[in-house]
Amino acid sequence: TPADAKRAREFGAQGIGLSRTEHMFFEGDRIKAMRAMILATTTKDRRAALKKLLPLQRKDFIGLFTAMNGLPVTIRLLDPPLHEFLPHDDKSQAAMAKELGVTTATVKERVAQLHEMNPMLGHRGCRLAVTYPEILETQVRAITEAVIACKAKKIDAVAEIMIPLVGTAKELESLTTQVQATIDEVKEEKKVKGDLGILIGTMIEIPRAALTADEIGAVAEFFSFGTNDLTQMTFGFSRDDINTFLPDYLKQELLLRDPFQSLDVTGVGQLVRMGVEKGRSARKGLKCGICGEHGGDPDSIKFCQKVGLDYVSCSPFRVPIARLAAAQAALESAK
């Protein structure tokens, strides 16, 4: 949020490494429009619902760019599975049906359709944009319009659009083309000439993406390693369920630390190192960073310095610790 961004900047942050757009959809009328979009059975109806979200998203982004004036803001396109936006108990489903003017049976049917056995490995991230390109178009339009509005007010909006959960270069190529086409369309409508400086990159959070980072780096303008999901998929651990067995692992020293708190440099770290090296072999000077819990952990930051990352991203209150750790890591490597 703009308030978080302002606070982070006061703590010395030099940009936003991850703006989670899904959090913007849960408030007030937004969740109603979001749910109408999810219930829609045609592209036309989905677009009508998304049209209500567009000005709200644009306002959010203007707030972020204003707070971070001159500093980069990395905006991740919609990532969680759509079922997360729907109610799952009978009472809330009945209330939603009444609010949207549909039957409770319709709501229940859609909730059942969207149910997944393993949602973290399911219909989320860039896969949503493949199935529902209108979601991507609406978000990119809101970002582009916000950049143009800010520049008109002499606010230096530095936007970076991040496509999540990419596993193949073809996925990224296809979605990058759509993102760029939307940016160009908005520029034409607004009669804006010249480059808006919007970078299009991706989140490396699937092991395959790290392994084929040279192919992906030929398309992406920046990499952000999503180390939460990368850890989850590399270990085969569910982040939500790890506490049923992690205490035993730590007690018996099968693991020395919680890998979601401090980066596993031996395994997951190898993928990060490989991703950076392969990515930069395809695109010289590729901007690389990490976002996730690890961005505020001093030992993880030390590793990030070793593999040549450009930045770490963490929550606002962890910025002072991250800056201190980054400074210590830089001094150590200078020695």
Coordinates of N, CA, C and O in Angstrom, one line a residue, residues 99-243:
E99 N -26.0 -10.7 -3.0 CA -25.4 -9.4 -3.4 C -25.1 -9.3 -4.9 O -25.3 -8.2 -5.5
L100 N -24.8 -10.4 -5.6 CA -24.6 -10.4 -7.0 C -25.8 -10.8 -7.9 O -25.7 -10.8 -9.1
G101 N -26.9 -11.1 -7.2 CA -28.2 -11.3 -7.9 C -28.2 -12.6 -8.7 O -28.7 -12.8 -9.8
V102 N -27.5 -13.7 -8.1 CA -27.5 -15.0 -8.7 C -28.0 -16.0 -7.6 O -28.2 -15.6 -6.5
T103 N -28.2 -17.2 -8.0 CA -28.6 -18.2 -7.0 C -27.5 -18.8 -6.2 O -26.3 -18.8 -6.7
T104 N -27.7 -19.3 -5.1 CA -26.7 -19.8 -4.2 C -26.1 -21.1 -4.9 O -24.9 -21.3 -4.8
A105 N -26.9 -21.8 -5.7 CA -26.5 -23.0 -6.4 C -25.4 -22.6 -7.4 O -24.4 -23.3 -7.6
T106 N -25.6 -21.4 -8.0 CA -24.6 -20.9 -9.0 C -23.2 -20.7 -8.4 O -22.2 -21.1 -8.9
V107 N -23.3 -20.1 -7.2 CA -22.0 -19.8 -6.4 C -21.4 -21.1 -6.0 O -20.2 -21.3 -6.2
K108 N -22.2 -22.0 -5.5 CA -21.6 -23.3 -5.0 C -21.0 -24.1 -6.2 O -19.9 -24.7 -6.1
E109 N -21.7 -24.0 -7.3 CA -21.2 -24.7 -8.5 C -19.8 -24.1 -9.0 O -18.9 -24.9 -9.3
R110 N -19.7 -22.8 -8.9 CA -18.4 -22.2 -9.3 C -17.3 -22.5 -8.3 O -16.2 -22.7 -8.7
V111 N -17.6 -22.5 -7.1 CA -16.6 -22.8 -6.0 C -16.1 -24.3 -6.2 O -14.9 -24.5 -6.2
A112 N -17.1 -25.2 -6.6 CA -16.7 -26.6 -6.8 C -15.8 -26.7 -8.1 O -14.9 -27.5 -8.1
Q113 N -16.2 -25.9 -9.1 CA -15.4 -25.9 -10.3 C -13.9 -25.5 -10.1 O -13.0 -26.0 -10.7
L114 N -13.8 -24.5 -9.2 CA -12.4 -23.9 -9.0 C -11.6 -24.7 -7.9 O -10.5 -24.4 -7.7
H115 N -12.3 -25.6 -7.2 CA -11.6 -26.4 -6.2 C -10.4 -27.2 -6.8 O -10.5 -27.8 -7.9
E116 N -9.3 -27.1 -6.2 CA -8.1 -27.9 -6.6 C -7.5 -28.7 -5.5 O -7.5 -28.3 -4.4
M117 N -7.0 -29.9 -5.9 CA -6.4 -30.7 -4.9 C -5.1 -30.1 -4.3 O -4.8 -30.3 -3.1
N118 N -4.4 -29.4 -5.2 CA -3.1 -28.8 -4.7 C -3.0 -27.4 -5.3 O -2.3 -27.2 -6.3
P119 N -3.8 -26.5 -4.8 CA -3.9 -25.1 -5.4 C -2.5 -24.4 -5.6 O -2.4 -23.6 -6.6
M120 N -1.5 -24.7 -4.8 CA -0.3 -24.0 -4.9 C 0.5 -24.4 -6.2 O 1.3 -23.8 -6.7
L121 N 0.1 -25.6 -6.7 CA 0.7 -26.1 -8.0 C -0.4 -26.1 -9.1 O -0.2 -26.7 -10.1
G122 N -1.4 -25.3 -8.9 CA -2.5 -25.4 -9.8 C -2.7 -24.2 -10.7 O -1.7 -23.6 -11.2
H123 N -3.9 -23.7 -10.8 CA -4.3 -22.7 -11.8 C -4.1 -21.3 -11.1 O -5.0 -20.6 -10.6
R124 N -2.8 -20.9 -11.1 CA -2.4 -19.6 -10.5 C -1.3 -19.0 -11.3 O -0.8 -19.6 -12.3
G125 N -0.8 -17.8 -10.9 CA 0.3 -17.2 -11.5 C 0.1 -16.9 -13.0 O -1.1 -16.5 -13.4
C126 N 1.1 -17.1 -13.8 CA 0.9 -16.8 -15.3 C -0.1 -17.7 -15.9 O -0.7 -17.3 -17.0
R127 N -0.5 -18.8 -15.3 CA -1.5 -19.7 -15.9 C -2.9 -19.0 -15.9 O -3.7 -19.3 -16.8
L128 N -3.1 -18.1 -15.0 CA -4.4 -17.4 -15.0 C -4.4 -16.5 -16.2 O -5.4 -16.3 -16.8
A129 N -3.3 -15.8 -16.5 CA -3.2 -14.9 -17.6 C -3.3 -15.6 -19.0 O -3.9 -15.1 -19.9
V130 N -2.9 -16.9 -19.0 CA -3.0 -17.7 -20.2 C -4.5 -18.0 -20.5 O -5.0 -17.9 -21.6
T131 N -5.2 -18.3 -19.4 CA -6.7 -18.7 -19.5 C -7.5 -17.4 -19.6 O -8.5 -17.4 -20.4
Y132 N -7.2 -16.4 -18.8 CA -8.0 -15.2 -18.8 C -7.1 -13.9 -19.1 O -6.8 -13.2 -18.2
P133 N -6.8 -13.8 -20.4 CA -5.9 -12.7 -20.8 C -6.4 -11.3 -20.4 O -5.7 -10.3 -20.2
E134 N -7.8 -11.2 -20.2 CA -8.4 -9.9 -19.9 C -7.9 -9.4 -18.5 O -7.9 -8.2 -18.2
I135 N -7.6 -10.4 -17.6 CA -7.1 -10.0 -16.3 C -5.8 -9.3 -16.4 O -5.5 -8.2 -15.9
L136 N -4.9 -9.9 -17.2 CA -3.6 -9.3 -17.5 C -3.7 -7.9 -18.1 O -3.1 -6.9 -17.7
E137 N -4.6 -7.8 -19.1 CA -4.8 -6.6 -19.8 C -5.3 -5.5 -18.9 O -4.8 -4.3 -19.0
T138 N -6.2 -5.8 -18.0 CA -6.7 -4.8 -17.1 C -5.7 -4.3 -16.2 O -5.5 -3.0 -15.9
Q139 N -4.9 -5.2 -15.6 CA -3.8 -4.8 -14.7 C -2.7 -3.9 -15.4 O -2.3 -2.9 -14.8
V140 N -2.3 -4.4 -16.5 CA -1.3 -3.7 -17.3 C -1.8 -2.3 -17.7 O -1.1 -1.3 -17.6
R141 N -3.1 -2.2 -18.1 CA -3.7 -0.9 -18.5 C -3.7 0.0 -17.2 O -3.3 1.2 -17.4
A142 N -4.0 -0.5 -16.1 CA -4.0 0.3 -14.8 C -2.6 0.8 -14.5 O -2.5 2.0 -14.2
I143 N -1.6 0.0 -14.7 CA -0.2 0.4 -14.4 C 0.2 1.5 -15.4 O 0.8 2.5 -15.0
T144 N -0.1 1.2 -16.7 CA 0.4 2.2 -17.7 C -0.3 3.5 -17.5 O 0.3 4.6 -17.6
E145 N -1.6 3.5 -17.3 CA -2.4 4.8 -17.1 C -1.9 5.5 -15.9 O -1.8 6.7 -15.9
A146 N -1.5 4.8 -14.8 CA -1.0 5.4 -13.6 C 0.4 6.0 -13.9 O 0.7 7.1 -13.4
V147 N 1.3 5.3 -14.7 CA 2.6 5.9 -15.0 C 2.4 7.2 -15.8 O 3.0 8.2 -15.5
I148 N 1.5 7.2 -16.8 CA 1.2 8.4 -17.6 C 0.7 9.5 -16.7 O 1.1 10.7 -16.9
A149 N -0.3 9.2 -15.9 CA -0.9 10.2 -15.0 C 0.2 10.9 -14.1 O 0.2 12.1 -13.8
C150 N 1.1 10.0 -13.5 CA 2.1 10.5 -12.7 C 3.1 11.4 -13.4 O 3.5 12.5 -12.9
K151 N 3.5 11.0 -14.6 CA 4.5 11.7 -15.4 C 3.9 13.1 -15.7 O 4.7 14.1 -15.8
A152 N 2.6 13.2 -16.0 CA 1.9 14.4 -16.3 C 2.0 15.4 -15.1 O 2.0 16.6 -15.2
K153 N 2.1 14.8 -13.9 CA 2.2 15.6 -12.6 C 3.7 15.8 -12.2 O 3.9 16.2 -11.0
K154 N 4.6 15.4 -13.1 CA 6.1 15.5 -12.8 C 6.5 14.6 -11.6 O 7.4 14.9 -10.9
I155 N 5.7 13.5 -11.5 CA 6.1 12.4 -10.5 C 6.9 11.4 -11.4 O 6.4 10.9 -12.4
D156 N 8.1 11.0 -10.9 CA 8.9 10.1 -11.7 C 8.5 8.6 -11.3 O 9.0 8.0 -10.4
A157 N 7.5 8.1 -12.1 CA 7.0 6.7 -11.9 C 7.9 5.7 -12.6 O 8.1 5.8 -13.8
V158 N 8.5 4.8 -11.8 CA 9.4 3.8 -12.4 C 8.8 2.4 -12.2 O 8.9 1.9 -11.1
A159 N 8.1 2.0 -13.2 CA 7.3 0.7 -13.1 C 8.0 -0.5 -13.7 O 8.7 -0.4 -14.7
E160 N 7.9 -1.6 -13.0 CA 8.4 -2.9 -13.5 C 7.3 -3.9 -13.3 O 6.8 -4.1 -12.3
I161 N 6.9 -4.5 -14.4 CA 5.8 -5.5 -14.4 C 6.4 -6.9 -14.3 O 7.2 -7.3 -15.1
M162 N 6.0 -7.6 -13.3 CA 6.5 -9.0 -13.0 C 5.5 -10.0 -13.3 O 4.4 -10.0 -12.7
I163 N 5.8 -11.0 -14.2 CA 4.9 -12.1 -14.5 C 5.3 -13.3 -13.7 O 6.4 -13.8 -13.7
P164 N 4.4 -13.7 -12.8 CA 4.7 -14.8 -11.8 C 4.6 -16.2 -12.4 O 3.9 -16.5 -13.3
L165 N 5.4 -17.1 -11.7 CA 5.2 -18.6 -11.8 C 5.5 -19.1 -13.2 O 5.0 -20.1 -13.7
V166 N 6.4 -18.4 -13.9 CA 6.8 -18.9 -15.3 C 7.7 -20.1 -15.2 O 8.6 -20.2 -14.3
G167 N 7.4 -21.1 -16.1 CA 8.3 -22.3 -16.1 C 9.0 -22.5 -17.4 O 9.9 -23.2 -17.5
T168 N 8.4 -21.8 -18.5 CA 9.0 -22.0 -19.8 C 9.2 -20.6 -20.5 O 8.4 -19.7 -20.2
A169 N 10.1 -20.5 -21.4 CA 10.4 -19.3 -22.1 C 9.2 -18.9 -23.0 O 8.8 -17.8 -23.2
K170 N 8.5 -20.0 -23.5 CA 7.3 -19.7 -24.4 C 6.2 -19.0 -23.6 O 5.5 -18.2 -24.2
E171 N 6.0 -19.5 -22.4 CA 4.9 -18.8 -21.6 C 5.3 -17.3 -21.5 O 4.4 -16.5 -21.7
L172 N 6.5 -17.1 -21.1 CA 6.9 -15.7 -20.8 C 6.9 -14.8 -22.1 O 6.4 -13.7 -22.1
E173 N 7.3 -15.5 -23.2 CA 7.3 -14.8 -24.5 C 5.9 -14.4 -24.9 O 5.6 -13.2 -25.3
S174 N 4.9 -15.3 -24.8 CA 3.5 -15.1 -25.1 C 2.9 -13.9 -24.3 O 2.3 -13.0 -24.8
L175 N 3.2 -14.0 -22.9 CA 2.6 -13.0 -22.0 C 3.3 -11.7 -22.1 O 2.6 -10.6 -22.0
T176 N 4.6 -11.7 -22.4 CA 5.3 -10.4 -22.6 C 4.8 -9.6 -23.8 O 4.6 -8.4 -23.8
T177 N 4.5 -10.4 -24.8 CA 3.9 -9.8 -26.1 C 2.6 -9.1 -25.7 O 2.3 -8.0 -26.2
Q178 N 1.7 -9.8 -24.9 CA 0.4 -9.2 -24.5 C 0.6 -8.0 -23.7 O -0.1 -7.0 -23.8
V179 N 1.6 -8.0 -22.7 CA 1.8 -6.9 -21.9 C 2.3 -5.7 -22.7 O 1.7 -4.6 -22.6
Q180 N 3.2 -5.9 -23.6 CA 3.7 -4.8 -24.5 C 2.6 -4.3 -25.4 O 2.5 -3.0 -25.5
A181 N 1.8 -5.1 -25.9 CA 0.7 -4.7 -26.8 C -0.3 -3.8 -26.0 O -0.8 -2.8 -26.5
T182 N -0.5 -4.1 -24.8 CA -1.4 -3.3 -23.9 C -0.8 -2.0 -23.6 O -1.5 -0.9 -23.7
I183 N 0.5 -2.0 -23.3 CA 1.2 -0.7 -23.0 C 1.1 0.2 -24.2 O 0.8 1.4 -24.1
D184 N 1.4 -0.4 -25.4 CA 1.4 0.4 -26.7 C 0.0 0.9 -27.0 O -0.2 2.1 -27.4
E185 N -1.1 0.1 -26.7 CA -2.5 0.5 -26.9 C -2.8 1.7 -26.1 O -3.4 2.7 -26.5
V186 N -2.4 1.7 -24.8 CA -2.7 2.8 -23.9 C -2.0 4.1 -24.3 O -2.6 5.1 -24.3
K187 N -0.7 3.9 -24.7 CA 0.1 5.1 -25.1 C -0.6 5.7 -26.3 O -0.7 7.0 -26.4
E188 N -1.1 4.9 -27.3 CA -1.7 5.4 -28.5 C -3.0 6.2 -28.1 O -3.3 7.3 -28.6
E189 N -3.8 5.6 -27.2 CA -5.1 6.2 -26.8 C -4.8 7.6 -26.1 O -5.5 8.5 -26.3
K190 N -3.7 7.6 -25.3 CA -3.4 8.8 -24.5 C -2.5 9.8 -25.3 O -2.1 10.8 -24.8
K191 N -2.2 9.4 -26.5 CA -1.3 10.2 -27.4 C 0.0 10.5 -26.7 O 0.5 11.6 -26.7
V192 N 0.6 9.5 -26.2 CA 1.9 9.6 -25.5 C 3.0 9.1 -26.4 O 2.9 8.0 -26.9
K193 N 4.0 9.9 -26.6 CA 5.1 9.5 -27.4 C 6.3 9.1 -26.5 O 6.3 9.5 -25.3
G194 N 7.2 8.4 -27.0 CA 8.4 8.1 -26.3 C 8.2 6.9 -25.4 O 7.1 6.4 -25.1
D195 N 9.4 6.4 -24.8 CA 9.4 5.2 -23.9 C 9.0 5.6 -22.5 O 9.5 6.5 -21.9
L196 N 8.1 4.8 -21.9 CA 7.6 5.0 -20.5 C 8.6 4.4 -19.6 O 8.5 4.5 -18.3
G197 N 9.5 3.6 -20.1 CA 10.5 3.0 -19.2 C 10.0 1.8 -18.4 O 10.6 1.5 -17.3
I198 N 8.9 1.2 -18.8 CA 8.3 0.1 -18.1 C 9.1 -1.2 -18.4 O 9.0 -1.6 -19.6
L199 N 9.7 -1.8 -17.4 CA 10.4 -3.1 -17.7 C 9.4 -4.2 -17.5 O 8.5 -4.1 -16.7
I200 N 9.7 -5.3 -18.3 CA 8.8 -6.5 -18.2 C 9.7 -7.7 -17.8 O 10.7 -8.0 -18.5
G201 N 9.5 -8.2 -16.6 CA 10.4 -9.3 -16.2 C 9.6 -10.4 -15.6 O 8.3 -10.5 -15.8
T202 N 10.2 -11.3 -14.8 CA 9.5 -12.5 -14.3 C 10.0 -12.9 -12.9 O 11.1 -12.5 -12.5
M203 N 9.2 -13.7 -12.3 CA 9.6 -14.2 -11.0 C 10.1 -15.7 -11.2 O 9.4 -16.5 -11.8
I204 N 11.3 -15.9 -10.8 CA 11.9 -17.3 -10.9 C 11.5 -18.0 -9.6 O 12.2 -17.8 -8.6
E205 N 10.5 -18.9 -9.7 CA 10.1 -19.6 -8.4 C 9.8 -21.0 -8.7 O 9.4 -21.8 -7.8
I206 N 10.0 -21.4 -10.0 CA 9.8 -22.9 -10.3 C 11.2 -23.4 -10.7 O 11.9 -22.7 -11.5
P207 N 11.6 -24.5 -10.1 CA 13.0 -25.0 -10.5 C 13.3 -25.0 -11.9 O 14.4 -24.7 -12.4
R208 N 12.3 -25.4 -12.8 CA 12.6 -25.4 -14.2 C 13.0 -24.1 -14.8 O 13.8 -24.0 -15.7
A209 N 12.4 -23.0 -14.2 CA 12.8 -21.7 -14.7 C 14.2 -21.3 -14.4 O 14.9 -20.7 -15.2
A210 N 14.7 -21.8 -13.2 CA 16.1 -21.6 -12.9 C 17.0 -22.4 -13.8 O 18.1 -21.9 -14.3
L211 N 16.6 -23.6 -14.1 CA 17.4 -24.5 -15.0 C 17.5 -24.0 -16.4 O 18.4 -24.3 -17.1
T212 N 16.4 -23.3 -16.8 CA 16.4 -22.8 -18.2 C 16.5 -21.3 -18.3 O 15.9 -20.7 -19.1
A213 N 17.2 -20.7 -17.3 CA 17.2 -19.3 -17.1 C 17.9 -18.6 -18.3 O 17.6 -17.4 -18.6
D214 N 18.7 -19.3 -19.1 CA 19.3 -18.7 -20.3 C 18.2 -18.4 -21.3 O 18.2 -17.3 -22.0
E215 N 17.3 -19.3 -21.5 CA 16.2 -19.2 -22.4 C 15.2 -18.1 -21.9 O 14.8 -17.2 -22.7
I216 N 14.9 -18.1 -20.6 CA 14.0 -17.1 -20.1 C 14.7 -15.7 -20.0 O 14.0 -14.7 -20.3
G217 N 16.0 -15.7 -19.8 CA 16.7 -14.4 -19.7 C 16.8 -13.7 -21.1 O 17.0 -12.5 -21.1
A218 N 16.6 -14.4 -22.1 CA 16.5 -13.8 -23.5 C 15.3 -13.0 -23.7 O 15.2 -12.1 -24.5
V219 N 14.3 -13.3 -22.8 CA 13.0 -12.6 -22.9 C 12.8 -11.6 -21.8 O 12.3 -10.5 -22.0
A220 N 13.1 -12.0 -20.6 CA 12.9 -11.1 -19.4 C 13.9 -10.0 -19.3 O 15.1 -10.1 -19.6
E221 N 13.4 -8.8 -18.8 CA 14.3 -7.7 -18.6 C 14.8 -7.6 -17.1 O 15.6 -6.8 -16.8
F222 N 14.2 -8.5 -16.3 CA 14.7 -8.6 -14.9 C 14.2 -9.9 -14.3 O 13.2 -10.5 -14.8
F223 N 15.0 -10.4 -13.4 CA 14.6 -11.6 -12.6 C 14.4 -11.3 -11.2 O 15.1 -10.5 -10.6
S224 N 13.3 -11.8 -10.6 CA 13.1 -11.7 -9.1 C 12.9 -13.2 -8.7 O 12.0 -13.8 -9.1
F225 N 13.8 -13.6 -7.8 CA 13.7 -15.0 -7.3 C 12.7 -15.1 -6.2 O 13.0 -14.5 -5.1
G226 N 11.6 -15.8 -6.4 CA 10.6 -15.9 -5.4 C 11.0 -17.1 -4.6 O 10.6 -18.3 -4.8
T227 N 11.9 -16.8 -3.6 CA 12.5 -18.0 -2.8 C 11.5 -18.7 -1.9 O 11.9 -19.8 -1.5
N228 N 10.4 -18.2 -1.6 CA 9.4 -18.9 -0.8 C 8.9 -20.2 -1.6 O 9.0 -21.3 -1.2
D229 N 8.4 -19.9 -2.8 CA 7.9 -21.0 -3.7 C 9.1 -21.9 -4.2 O 8.9 -23.1 -4.4
L230 N 10.2 -21.2 -4.5 CA 11.4 -22.0 -5.0 C 11.8 -23.0 -3.9 O 12.1 -24.2 -4.2
T231 N 11.8 -22.6 -2.6 CA 12.1 -23.5 -1.5 C 11.0 -24.6 -1.4 O 11.4 -25.8 -1.3
Q232 N 9.8 -24.2 -1.5 CA 8.7 -25.2 -1.4 C 8.8 -26.3 -2.5 O 8.6 -27.4 -2.2
M233 N 9.1 -25.8 -3.7 CA 9.1 -26.8 -4.8 C 10.4 -27.6 -4.9 O 10.4 -28.7 -5.4
T234 N 11.5 -27.0 -4.4 CA 12.8 -27.8 -4.4 C 12.8 -28.8 -3.3 O 13.3 -30.0 -3.5
F235 N 12.3 -28.5 -2.1 CA 12.3 -29.5 -1.0 C 11.1 -30.4 -1.1 O 11.1 -31.5 -0.6
G236 N 10.0 -30.0 -1.8 CA 8.8 -30.7 -1.8 C 8.1 -30.6 -0.4 O 7.3 -31.4 0.0
F237 N 8.3 -29.4 0.2 CA 7.7 -29.1 1.5 C 6.6 -28.1 1.3 O 6.7 -27.2 0.5
S238 N 5.4 -28.4 1.9 CA 4.3 -27.4 1.9 C 4.6 -26.4 3.0 O 4.7 -26.8 4.2
R239 N 4.7 -25.1 2.6 CA 5.0 -24.1 3.6 C 4.0 -24.0 4.7 O 4.3 -23.7 5.8
D240 N 2.7 -24.3 4.3 CA 1.6 -24.2 5.3 C 1.6 -25.4 6.2 O 1.0 -25.3 7.3
D241 N 2.2 -26.5 5.8 CA 2.1 -27.8 6.7 C 3.4 -28.2 7.3 O 3.4 -29.2 8.0
I242 N 4.5 -27.4 7.1 CA 5.8 -27.9 7.5 C 5.9 -28.0 9.0 O 6.7 -28.8 9.6
N243 N 5.1 -27.2 9.8 CA 5.2 -27.3 11.3 C 4.7 -28.6 11.9 O 5.0 -28.8 13.1

